[in-house]
Short mmCIF file of C-alpha atoms in Angstrom, two decimals:
data_model
loop_
_atom_site.label_atom_id
_atom_site.label_comp_id
_atom_site.label_asym_id
_atom_site.label_seq_id
_atom_site.Cartn_x
_atom_site.Cartn_y
_atom_site.Cartn_z
CA MET A 1 -1.87 31.36 14.23
CA THR A 2 -2.00 28.06 16.10
CA GLN A 3 -4.45 26.01 14.02
CA ILE A 4 -2.90 24.79 10.78
CA TYR A 5 -5.50 22.22 9.69
CA GLN A 6 -9.29 22.23 9.91
CA ARG A 7 -11.60 19.79 8.14
CA VAL A 8 -15.23 20.84 7.70
CA PRO A 9 -17.42 18.97 8.26
CA GLU A 10 -15.64 16.83 10.80
CA PRO A 11 -15.69 13.05 10.37
CA PRO A 12 -18.14 11.24 12.71
CA ALA A 13 -15.18 10.03 14.78
CA ALA A 14 -12.22 12.38 14.42
CA THR A 15 -8.59 12.82 15.41
CA HIS A 16 -7.53 16.15 16.90
CA ALA A 17 -3.77 16.72 17.04
CA PHE A 18 -1.56 19.12 18.98
CA VAL A 19 2.08 19.27 17.83
CA ILE A 20 4.85 21.31 19.47
CA GLY A 21 8.45 21.73 18.33
CA CYS A 22 10.67 23.98 20.43
CA GLY A 23 14.31 24.62 19.60
CA ARG A 24 14.74 28.31 20.50
CA PHE A 25 15.46 29.18 24.15
CA PRO A 26 16.71 32.76 24.61
CA ALA A 27 17.29 32.42 28.36
CA LEU A 28 19.23 29.15 28.01
CA GLY A 29 21.80 30.47 25.52
CA ASP A 30 23.08 29.22 22.20
CA ALA A 31 24.12 25.83 23.58
CA ALA A 32 20.45 24.95 24.03
CA THR A 33 19.53 25.65 20.40
CA ARG A 34 18.13 22.59 18.60
CA GLN A 35 17.05 22.46 14.96
CA SER A 36 16.15 18.77 15.21
CA THR A 37 13.27 19.34 17.62
CA VAL A 38 11.45 21.55 15.13
CA ALA A 39 12.28 19.09 12.35
CA GLY A 40 10.62 16.38 14.45
CA ALA A 41 7.43 18.41 14.81
CA ARG A 42 7.33 19.14 11.09
CA ALA A 43 7.80 15.44 10.29
CA VAL A 44 4.93 14.47 12.59
CA VAL A 45 2.64 17.08 11.02
CA ARG A 46 3.59 15.81 7.58
CA TYR A 47 2.82 12.24 8.68
CA LEU A 48 -0.62 13.22 9.98
CA LEU A 49 -1.45 15.07 6.77
CA ASP A 50 -0.19 12.25 4.54
CA HIS A 51 -2.23 9.64 6.47
CA GLN A 52 -5.22 11.75 7.43
CA ASP A 53 -7.76 9.29 6.01
CA GLU A 54 -5.90 6.14 7.10
CA LEU A 55 -6.04 7.18 10.75
CA THR A 56 -8.55 5.03 12.65
CA ALA A 57 -10.37 8.27 13.42
CA PRO A 58 -9.73 10.50 10.37
CA LEU A 59 -7.88 13.74 10.94
CA ALA A 60 -10.07 16.74 11.74
CA SER A 61 -7.73 19.37 13.21
CA ILE A 62 -4.11 20.19 14.05
CA GLU A 63 -2.85 22.79 16.48
CA CYS A 64 0.85 23.49 15.93
CA LEU A 65 3.43 25.66 17.72
CA LEU A 66 7.02 26.02 16.53
CA SER A 67 9.99 27.92 17.94
CA ASP A 68 12.51 27.56 15.14
CA PRO A 69 16.06 28.69 16.00
CA ASP A 70 16.59 29.52 12.34
CA SER A 71 13.79 32.12 12.53
CA ASP A 72 13.40 35.31 14.49
CA ALA A 73 10.82 35.33 17.25
CA GLY A 74 7.41 35.98 15.71
CA ALA A 75 8.50 34.86 12.23
CA ASP A 76 8.18 31.07 12.53
CA GLN A 77 6.95 29.19 9.47
CA LEU A 78 5.54 25.68 9.15
CA ASP A 79 7.53 25.20 5.94
CA ILE A 80 6.26 21.79 4.77
CA GLY A 81 4.54 22.91 1.57
CA LYS A 82 0.91 23.63 0.78
CA PHE A 83 -1.92 21.29 1.78
CA ALA A 84 -5.71 21.26 1.79
CA ASN A 85 -7.85 22.42 4.72
CA ASP A 86 -5.29 24.97 5.90
CA PRO A 87 -7.21 27.86 7.52
CA ARG A 88 -4.21 30.22 7.60
CA ALA A 89 -3.72 33.18 5.29
CA ASP A 90 0.04 32.49 5.13
CA ASP A 91 2.53 29.91 6.35
CA GLY A 92 3.13 31.53 9.75
CA VAL A 93 2.77 29.60 13.00
CA SER A 94 2.81 30.81 16.58
CA ALA A 95 5.80 30.21 18.82
CA ALA A 96 5.95 27.56 21.56
CA THR A 97 5.55 29.95 24.49
CA ARG A 98 3.61 29.38 27.70
CA ALA A 99 0.77 31.70 26.68
CA ASN A 100 0.44 30.09 23.25
CA VAL A 101 0.53 26.55 24.68
CA GLU A 102 -2.29 27.42 27.07
CA ALA A 103 -4.38 28.95 24.27
CA ALA A 104 -3.69 26.23 21.71
CA GLY A 105 -4.15 23.53 24.33
CA MET A 106 -7.55 24.90 25.28
CA ALA A 107 -8.61 25.02 21.61
CA TRP A 108 -7.39 21.45 21.09
CA LEU A 109 -9.14 20.05 24.14
CA SER A 110 -12.36 21.91 23.36
CA ARG A 111 -12.69 20.17 20.01
CA CYS A 112 -12.93 16.71 21.57
CA ARG A 113 -16.35 15.09 21.25
CA PRO A 114 -17.17 11.83 23.03
CA GLY A 115 -15.22 9.04 21.37
CA ASP A 116 -12.81 11.25 19.39
CA THR A 117 -9.07 10.53 19.29
CA MET A 118 -6.61 12.97 20.87
CA PHE A 119 -3.04 12.98 19.52
CA PHE A 120 -0.22 14.93 21.18
CA TYR A 121 3.46 15.24 20.22
CA MET A 122 6.18 17.48 21.65
CA SER A 123 9.88 17.72 20.90
CA SER A 124 12.01 20.01 23.06
CA HIS A 125 14.38 19.98 26.00
CA GLY A 126 12.90 18.22 28.99
CA VAL A 127 13.33 17.84 32.74
CA ALA A 128 12.07 15.41 35.34
CA GLU A 129 10.73 16.07 38.82
CA ALA A 130 11.24 14.06 41.97
CA ASP A 131 7.74 12.56 41.60
CA LEU A 132 8.87 11.08 38.24
CA SER A 133 6.86 13.61 36.22
CA ALA A 134 8.30 14.60 32.84
CA SER A 135 7.98 18.16 31.53
CA GLY A 136 8.85 19.71 28.17
CA LEU A 137 10.45 23.16 28.19
CA LEU A 138 8.94 26.08 26.28
CA GLU A 139 10.66 28.97 24.53
CA ASP A 140 10.27 31.42 27.41
CA VAL A 141 11.56 29.10 30.13
CA LEU A 142 13.58 30.96 32.83
CA SER A 143 12.28 34.32 31.58
CA ASN A 144 10.08 34.84 34.67
CA ARG A 145 12.50 35.59 37.49
CA PHE A 146 9.78 34.98 40.08
CA ASN A 147 8.86 31.55 38.70
CA GLN A 148 11.62 30.36 36.40
CA TRP A 149 10.15 27.01 35.38
CA ASP A 150 6.57 28.10 34.76
CA ALA A 151 7.18 27.99 30.98
CA SER A 152 7.12 24.19 30.92
CA LEU A 153 4.42 21.68 30.05
CA ASN A 154 3.72 18.71 32.33
CA ILE A 155 3.50 15.77 29.94
CA ALA A 156 3.09 13.04 32.56
CA ASN A 157 0.07 14.87 33.92
CA LEU A 158 -1.35 15.25 30.42
CA ALA A 159 -0.90 11.53 29.73
CA THR A 160 -2.73 10.55 32.92
CA ASN A 161 -5.56 13.07 32.81
CA LEU A 162 -6.30 13.46 29.09
CA PRO A 163 -8.76 10.52 28.84
CA VAL A 164 -11.20 12.10 31.33
CA ILE A 165 -12.37 14.63 28.72
CA GLY A 166 -14.26 11.84 26.96
CA ALA A 167 -11.79 10.77 24.28
CA GLY A 168 -12.04 7.30 22.81
CA ALA A 169 -8.25 7.04 22.44
CA CYS A 170 -5.29 9.17 23.57
CA TRP A 171 -1.78 9.15 22.11
CA VAL A 172 0.96 11.18 23.85
CA PHE A 173 4.57 11.33 22.64
CA LEU A 174 7.45 13.32 24.14
CA ASP A 175 10.81 13.50 22.38
CA ALA A 176 12.88 15.18 25.08
CA CYS A 177 15.26 14.46 27.92
CA GLN A 178 14.04 13.62 31.38
CA GLU A 179 17.10 15.33 32.80
CA LEU A 180 17.59 15.78 36.54
CA VAL A 181 18.32 19.47 37.08
CA GLU A 182 19.19 20.56 40.62
CA SER A 183 17.18 23.77 40.53
CA VAL A 184 14.13 21.77 39.41
CA LEU A 185 14.55 19.16 42.13
CA ASP A 186 14.91 21.96 44.71
CA GLU A 187 11.38 23.22 44.00
CA TYR A 188 9.64 22.10 47.19
CA ASP A 189 6.17 22.24 45.65
CA GLY A 190 7.19 21.03 42.19
CA LEU A 191 7.15 22.89 38.91
CA SER A 192 4.19 25.19 38.45
CA GLY A 193 4.22 24.81 34.70
CA VAL A 194 1.31 24.46 32.31
CA VAL A 195 -1.20 21.79 33.27
CA LEU A 196 -3.67 21.42 30.42
CA VAL A 197 -6.07 18.99 32.14
CA LYS A 198 -6.88 18.67 35.84
CA ALA A 199 -8.76 15.58 36.96
CA SER A 200 -9.92 14.07 40.21
CA ILE A 201 -8.97 10.56 41.26
CA LYS A 202 -12.64 9.61 40.94
CA LYS A 203 -12.76 10.79 37.33
CA ILE A 204 -9.57 8.95 36.44
CA THR A 205 -10.71 5.70 38.01
CA ALA A 206 -14.14 6.00 36.37
CA THR A 207 -12.59 6.42 32.91
CA ARG A 208 -11.83 3.17 31.10
CA VAL A 209 -9.63 4.78 28.42
CA ARG A 210 -5.91 5.15 29.14
CA SER A 211 -3.29 7.03 27.14
CA LEU A 212 -0.54 5.36 25.20
CA ALA A 213 2.23 7.71 26.33
CA LEU A 214 5.90 7.30 25.41
CA ALA A 215 8.98 9.42 26.03
CA GLY A 216 12.18 9.11 24.05
CA SER A 217 14.25 8.97 27.25
CA ARG A 218 14.16 7.29 30.64
CA PHE A 219 13.71 9.08 33.94
CA GLY A 220 16.91 10.97 34.72
CA GLN A 221 18.42 10.34 31.28
CA LEU A 222 18.96 12.23 28.05
CA ALA A 223 17.34 12.05 24.63
CA TRP A 224 19.40 12.47 21.50
CA GLY A 225 19.12 13.84 18.01
CA PRO A 226 21.39 14.63 15.08
CA ASP A 227 23.17 17.97 14.77
CA SER A 228 21.57 18.32 11.35
CA ARG A 229 18.04 19.47 10.60
CA ASP A 230 16.74 15.90 10.75
CA PRO A 231 14.23 14.75 13.39
CA PRO A 232 15.51 13.40 16.73
CA TYR A 233 16.22 9.69 16.90
CA PHE A 234 13.11 8.77 18.90
CA THR A 235 10.89 10.62 16.42
CA GLN A 236 12.52 8.84 13.49
CA ALA A 237 11.91 5.50 15.20
CA LEU A 238 8.36 6.45 16.15
CA LEU A 239 7.38 7.36 12.60
CA ARG A 240 8.89 4.11 11.32
CA SER A 241 6.98 2.26 14.05
CA PHE A 242 3.75 3.76 12.70
CA GLU A 243 4.35 1.42 9.74
CA ALA A 244 5.82 -1.62 11.50
CA CYS A 245 4.09 -2.01 14.90
CA VAL A 246 1.07 -3.73 13.41
CA ASP A 247 -1.51 -6.41 14.07
CA ARG A 248 -4.35 -7.72 11.92
CA ASP A 249 -7.74 -6.23 12.71
CA SER A 250 -11.05 -8.10 12.42
CA ASN A 251 -11.17 -7.29 8.69
CA GLY A 252 -7.66 -8.58 8.05
CA ALA A 253 -6.11 -5.12 7.62
CA TRP A 254 -2.79 -4.18 9.19
CA VAL A 255 -3.28 -1.62 11.95
CA VAL A 256 -0.83 0.06 14.34
CA THR A 257 -1.77 -0.66 17.94
CA GLY A 258 -0.89 0.86 21.29
CA GLU A 259 0.02 -2.58 22.56
CA ARG A 260 2.66 -3.02 19.84
CA LEU A 261 4.04 0.51 20.23
CA LEU A 262 4.40 0.20 23.99
CA CYS A 263 7.29 -2.28 23.85
CA ASN A 264 8.66 -2.30 20.32
CA VAL A 265 9.83 1.19 19.33
CA PRO A 266 13.43 0.52 20.52
CA LYS A 267 13.59 -2.69 18.48
CA VAL A 268 12.32 -0.85 15.41
CA ALA A 269 14.96 1.83 15.99
CA ASP A 270 17.68 -0.80 16.11
CA ALA A 271 16.49 -2.78 13.10
CA ALA A 272 15.63 0.21 10.89
CA PHE A 273 18.39 2.67 11.74
CA GLY A 274 20.97 0.92 13.90
CA TYR A 275 20.02 3.03 16.93
CA SER A 276 20.76 0.24 19.41
CA THR A 277 20.83 2.41 22.54
CA LEU A 278 17.53 4.27 22.20
CA ASP A 279 15.79 4.53 25.59
CA VAL A 280 12.00 4.66 25.59
CA GLU A 281 9.82 4.93 28.67
CA ALA A 282 6.08 4.81 29.26
CA LEU A 283 4.67 7.94 30.90
CA ALA A 284 1.32 6.44 31.85
CA LYS A 285 0.68 3.44 34.06
CA PHE A 286 -1.44 1.62 31.51
CA ALA A 287 -1.48 1.52 27.73
CA ASN A 288 -4.01 2.50 25.13
CA GLN A 289 -5.37 -0.67 23.49
CA ALA A 290 -6.80 1.28 20.55
CA THR A 291 -5.56 1.34 16.97
CA LEU A 292 -3.94 4.44 15.51
CA VAL A 293 -3.74 3.97 11.75
CA THR A 294 -4.36 1.44 8.99
CA VAL A 295 -1.17 0.60 7.07
CA GLN A 296 -1.80 -0.16 3.44
CA ASN A 297 1.58 -1.76 2.75
CA ALA A 298 3.02 -2.79 6.10
CA ARG A 299 6.75 -3.49 6.08
CA ILE A 300 8.92 -4.47 9.01
CA PRO A 301 12.63 -3.63 9.20
CA VAL A 302 15.17 -6.46 9.38
CA VAL A 303 18.83 -5.99 10.26
CA VAL A 304 21.47 -8.67 9.70
CA ARG A 305 24.66 -8.61 11.78
CA THR A 306 27.67 -10.63 12.78
CA ASP A 307 28.87 -10.83 16.37
CA ASN A 308 32.30 -9.75 15.15
CA LEU A 309 31.54 -6.29 13.81
CA ALA A 310 34.86 -6.14 11.97
CA ASP A 311 33.61 -8.87 9.63
CA MET A 312 30.72 -6.65 8.51
CA ALA A 313 33.22 -4.65 6.50
CA TYR A 314 33.53 -7.68 4.20
CA LEU A 315 29.81 -8.29 3.81
CA THR A 316 28.81 -7.35 0.28
CA GLN A 317 25.19 -8.52 0.16
CA ILE A 318 22.38 -10.26 2.00
CA GLU A 319 19.76 -12.17 0.08
CA ALA A 320 16.64 -13.16 2.02
CA SER A 321 14.26 -15.69 0.48
CA ASP A 322 11.06 -17.37 1.61
CA GLY A 323 11.12 -19.79 -1.31
CA LEU A 324 8.87 -17.63 -3.45
CA THR A 325 10.30 -14.14 -3.27
CA SER A 326 13.85 -12.93 -2.87
CA ILE A 327 15.03 -9.62 -1.39
CA LYS A 328 18.55 -8.31 -1.76
CA SER A 329 20.29 -5.54 0.11
CA ALA A 330 23.71 -3.98 0.12
CA PRO A 331 25.31 -3.27 3.51
CA LEU A 332 25.11 0.16 5.09
CA GLN A 333 28.06 0.96 7.36
CA THR A 334 28.08 -1.82 9.98
CA ASN A 335 24.48 -2.95 9.42
CA CYS A 336 22.69 -4.64 6.56
CA PHE A 337 19.05 -3.61 6.32
CA LEU A 338 16.07 -5.27 4.66
CA GLU A 339 12.31 -4.77 4.67
CA VAL A 340 9.72 -7.53 4.45
CA ALA A 341 5.97 -7.82 4.81
CA PRO A 342 4.95 -8.87 8.36
CA THR A 343 3.29 -12.11 7.29
CA GLY A 344 5.12 -14.47 9.66
CA THR A 345 6.71 -16.26 6.71
CA GLU A 346 10.03 -18.02 7.34
CA PHE A 347 12.93 -16.44 5.48
CA GLU A 348 16.49 -17.58 5.07
CA ALA A 349 19.12 -14.84 5.02
CA ARG A 350 22.14 -15.83 2.93
CA PRO A 351 25.23 -13.64 3.25
CA THR A 352 27.89 -12.96 0.65
CA PHE A 353 31.31 -11.94 1.94
CA SER A 354 34.41 -10.76 0.14
CA GLY A 355 37.53 -12.37 1.60
CA ALA A 356 37.91 -15.39 3.83
CA GLN A 357 34.96 -14.79 6.15
CA ALA A 358 32.43 -17.60 6.17
CA TYR A 359 29.04 -17.33 7.85
CA ARG A 360 26.12 -19.71 7.64
CA PRO A 361 22.69 -18.67 6.39
CA ALA A 362 20.29 -17.69 9.18
CA LYS A 363 16.55 -18.15 9.35
CA PHE A 364 14.03 -15.67 10.69
CA HIS A 365 10.26 -15.25 10.68
CA ALA A 366 8.78 -12.05 9.30
CA ASN A 367 6.84 -11.21 12.46
CA PRO A 368 6.06 -7.65 13.60
CA CYS A 369 7.50 -5.32 14.61
CA ALA A 370 11.15 -5.85 13.59
CA GLN A 371 13.72 -8.60 13.28
CA ILE A 372 17.37 -8.60 14.33
CA VAL A 373 19.23 -11.50 12.70
CA ARG A 374 22.68 -12.62 13.85
CA LEU A 375 24.88 -14.64 11.53
CA LEU A 376 27.01 -17.45 12.96
CA PRO A 377 30.35 -18.68 11.55
#
């Protein structure tokens, strides 16, 4: 079963999602096993379900494929609890194989009506080609000895071509490496993996919509995730950015925008989690200017640091005040985290140290999408 959510009747303008998490790769060996990739896909599905009516175009359908290394092939489960509008008879989901991606991708694309929103997320291993294309690997990669890399999905192609089907907005996210693999680079005609949408140059140039497409790694570099069953670092930052990368819309509501997401996910990662080295790269030449979701209680992450990291061990508390409200936080490892509403208000962060360290209060403005505050002696 590939479809895990179906709303009937569909909203007038709807979001159709396709989510892939692949962490089981029989031909790559045990070293390639990743629980975090499947955890990322589950977290994204949970987010879509939890915010189905806050999405700018309410959720209408989800296609989902999981290859969970903790399950036997053919026994994958979604495992996020029960929810409404689930058309399945049980909790089973189909694996992230080439055949299933082609079938689920066709079903996903076929649901798009003019003006609908298309949402795509994939977490897996990934490779890059010489033309800078990024591809996510599927469970049965290397299993075809005559075409070893055919079980891959070209994400850069999807990001470029997806808008031509008539969508009003397109969101494409890849949490995977863009690793340079010699046998991939040696393919003289490129990878012949899955291409979900083919489009002519004329169609692309005639289409005003562009995808907001982000990868959690740069060309030629690696993506990272925890060894635990938590989502990869880019996915964690992305989901937090769906709350923090906001602007006011014409009605005064906080909405997540493609423009904010394009440049600010790394800063959110740093301020919210201390992931200061997260690499994020755009996979499409231009960015989606649409809005993704309305945030009822927008909060931006704030991290307070000293240039001498050793002094952070003596920091016992930060109190941030705008003159009306006060927020206190205890330190977490080498970072001290706060959350504030993104109102632009000026705050003063006042540190409390144990020992002889002395740092002055620091001011910051609560502007989206995150704030990194450095204390000075």
